[in-house]
């Protein structure tokens, strides 16, 4: 149950980011996805810091 809840939350989070189609396709590649997730988290932290 917790995994399903986390999956749904992750999907909603990704949708709210309005990523480009290229980034969405890159998420299918494990090596690229890891870099993208790190970059997104960094940008989110910067945004929170600025607000």
XYZ file of N, CA and C in Angstrom:
153
model
N 0.821 -1.206 0.000
C 0.000 0.000 0.000
C 0.861 1.264 0.000
N 1.894 1.270 0.820
C 2.768 2.446 0.878
C 3.466 2.671 -0.452
N 3.865 1.577 -1.115
C 4.514 1.702 -2.416
C 3.572 2.299 -3.450
N 2.325 1.884 -3.429
C 1.337 2.412 -4.373
C 1.109 3.898 -4.116
N 1.025 4.277 -2.850
C 0.827 5.684 -2.499
C 2.024 6.521 -2.966
N 3.219 5.990 -2.739
C 4.425 6.709 -3.160
C 4.475 6.831 -4.676
N 4.086 5.769 -5.368
C 4.073 5.790 -6.832
C 3.128 6.872 -7.341
N 1.940 6.944 -6.779
C 0.955 7.951 -7.195
C 1.474 9.357 -6.900
N 2.067 9.552 -5.733
C 2.621 10.860 -5.378
C 3.743 11.255 -6.326
N 4.575 10.290 -6.689
C 5.671 10.558 -7.619
C 5.138 10.951 -8.978
N 4.131 10.253 -9.459
C 3.529 10.574 -10.759
C 2.944 11.978 -10.738
N 2.234 12.323 -9.680
C 1.657 13.668 -9.575
C 2.753 14.729 -9.526
N 3.828 14.425 -8.822
C 4.949 15.355 -8.730
C 5.578 15.583 -10.097
N 5.785 14.509 -10.844
C 6.364 14.614 -12.184
C 5.430 15.399 -13.102
N 4.143 15.125 -13.024
C 3.183 15.837 -13.872
C 3.170 17.324 -13.553
N 3.290 17.666 -12.287
C 3.251 19.079 -11.900
C 4.482 19.838 -12.373
N 5.573 19.120 -12.654
C 6.787 19.767 -13.132
C 6.683 20.173 -14.595
N 5.763 19.594 -15.317
C 5.552 19.884 -16.729
C 6.857 19.744 -17.516
N 7.476 18.582 -17.384
C 8.731 18.317 -18.063
C 8.527 18.218 -19.573
N 9.581 18.532 -20.306
C 9.513 18.401 -21.757
C 9.459 16.920 -22.123
N 9.016 16.653 -23.320
C 8.911 15.271 -23.785
C 10.283 14.579 -23.782
N 11.335 15.336 -24.107
C 12.682 14.763 -24.102
C 13.086 14.286 -22.706
N 12.789 15.073 -21.705
C 13.137 14.674 -20.334
C 12.319 13.481 -19.888
N 11.064 13.439 -20.288
C 10.211 12.306 -19.924
C 10.757 11.026 -20.537
N 11.167 11.084 -21.793
C 11.756 9.905 -22.438
C 13.079 9.525 -21.768
N 13.849 10.518 -21.368
C 15.131 10.250 -20.715
C 14.927 9.551 -19.375
N 13.786 9.760 -18.735
C 13.509 9.103 -17.454
C 13.395 7.588 -17.602
N 13.184 7.117 -18.817
C 13.096 5.685 -19.057
C 14.473 5.018 -19.031
N 15.520 5.805 -19.212
C 16.888 5.294 -19.159
C 17.413 5.486 -17.737
N 17.774 4.402 -17.079
C 18.154 4.451 -15.664
C 19.289 5.446 -15.418
N 20.318 5.412 -16.257
C 21.465 6.291 -16.051
C 21.080 7.765 -16.229
N 20.297 8.058 -17.231
C 19.859 9.435 -17.460
C 18.858 9.874 -16.401
N 17.979 8.980 -16.011
C 16.936 9.315 -15.039
C 17.553 9.759 -13.723
N 18.597 9.073 -13.307
C 19.238 9.424 -12.035
C 19.765 10.859 -12.070
N 20.399 11.240 -13.163
C 20.928 12.601 -13.300
C 19.799 13.626 -13.346
N 18.730 13.286 -14.038
C 17.595 14.198 -14.143
C 16.954 14.416 -12.775
N 16.785 13.348 -12.031
C 16.170 13.458 -10.703
C 17.032 14.318 -9.779
N 18.329 14.120 -9.830
C 19.237 14.932 -9.002
C 19.119 16.407 -9.388
N 19.094 16.685 -10.681
C 18.985 18.065 -11.150
C 17.654 18.691 -10.733
N 16.574 17.943 -10.852
C 15.252 18.456 -10.472
C 15.206 18.748 -8.984
N 15.744 17.850 -8.175
C 15.758 18.070 -6.718
C 16.567 19.317 -6.372
N 17.685 19.497 -7.047
C 18.507 20.684 -6.798
C 17.750 21.958 -7.155
N 17.085 21.942 -8.302
C 16.305 23.112 -8.715
C 15.146 23.384 -7.760
N 14.513 22.340 -7.268
C 13.416 22.524 -6.317
C 13.927 23.137 -5.015
N 15.088 22.702 -4.555
C 15.664 23.268 -3.328
C 16.005 24.739 -3.528
N 16.565 25.077 -4.691
C 16.867 26.474 -4.977
C 15.601 27.319 -5.007
N 14.573 26.791 -5.631
C 13.300 27.517 -5.696
C 12.732 27.759 -4.312
N 12.770 26.737 -3.467
C 12.269 26.884 -2.092
C 13.111 27.911 -1.321
N 14.414 27.905 -1.568
C 15.299 28.844 -0.875
C 14.998 30.280 -1.285
N 14.731 30.494 -2.570
C 14.457 31.829 -3.070
C 13.090 32.339 -2.642
N 12.156 31.423 -2.412
C 10.800 31.848 -2.013
C 10.752 31.841 -0.535
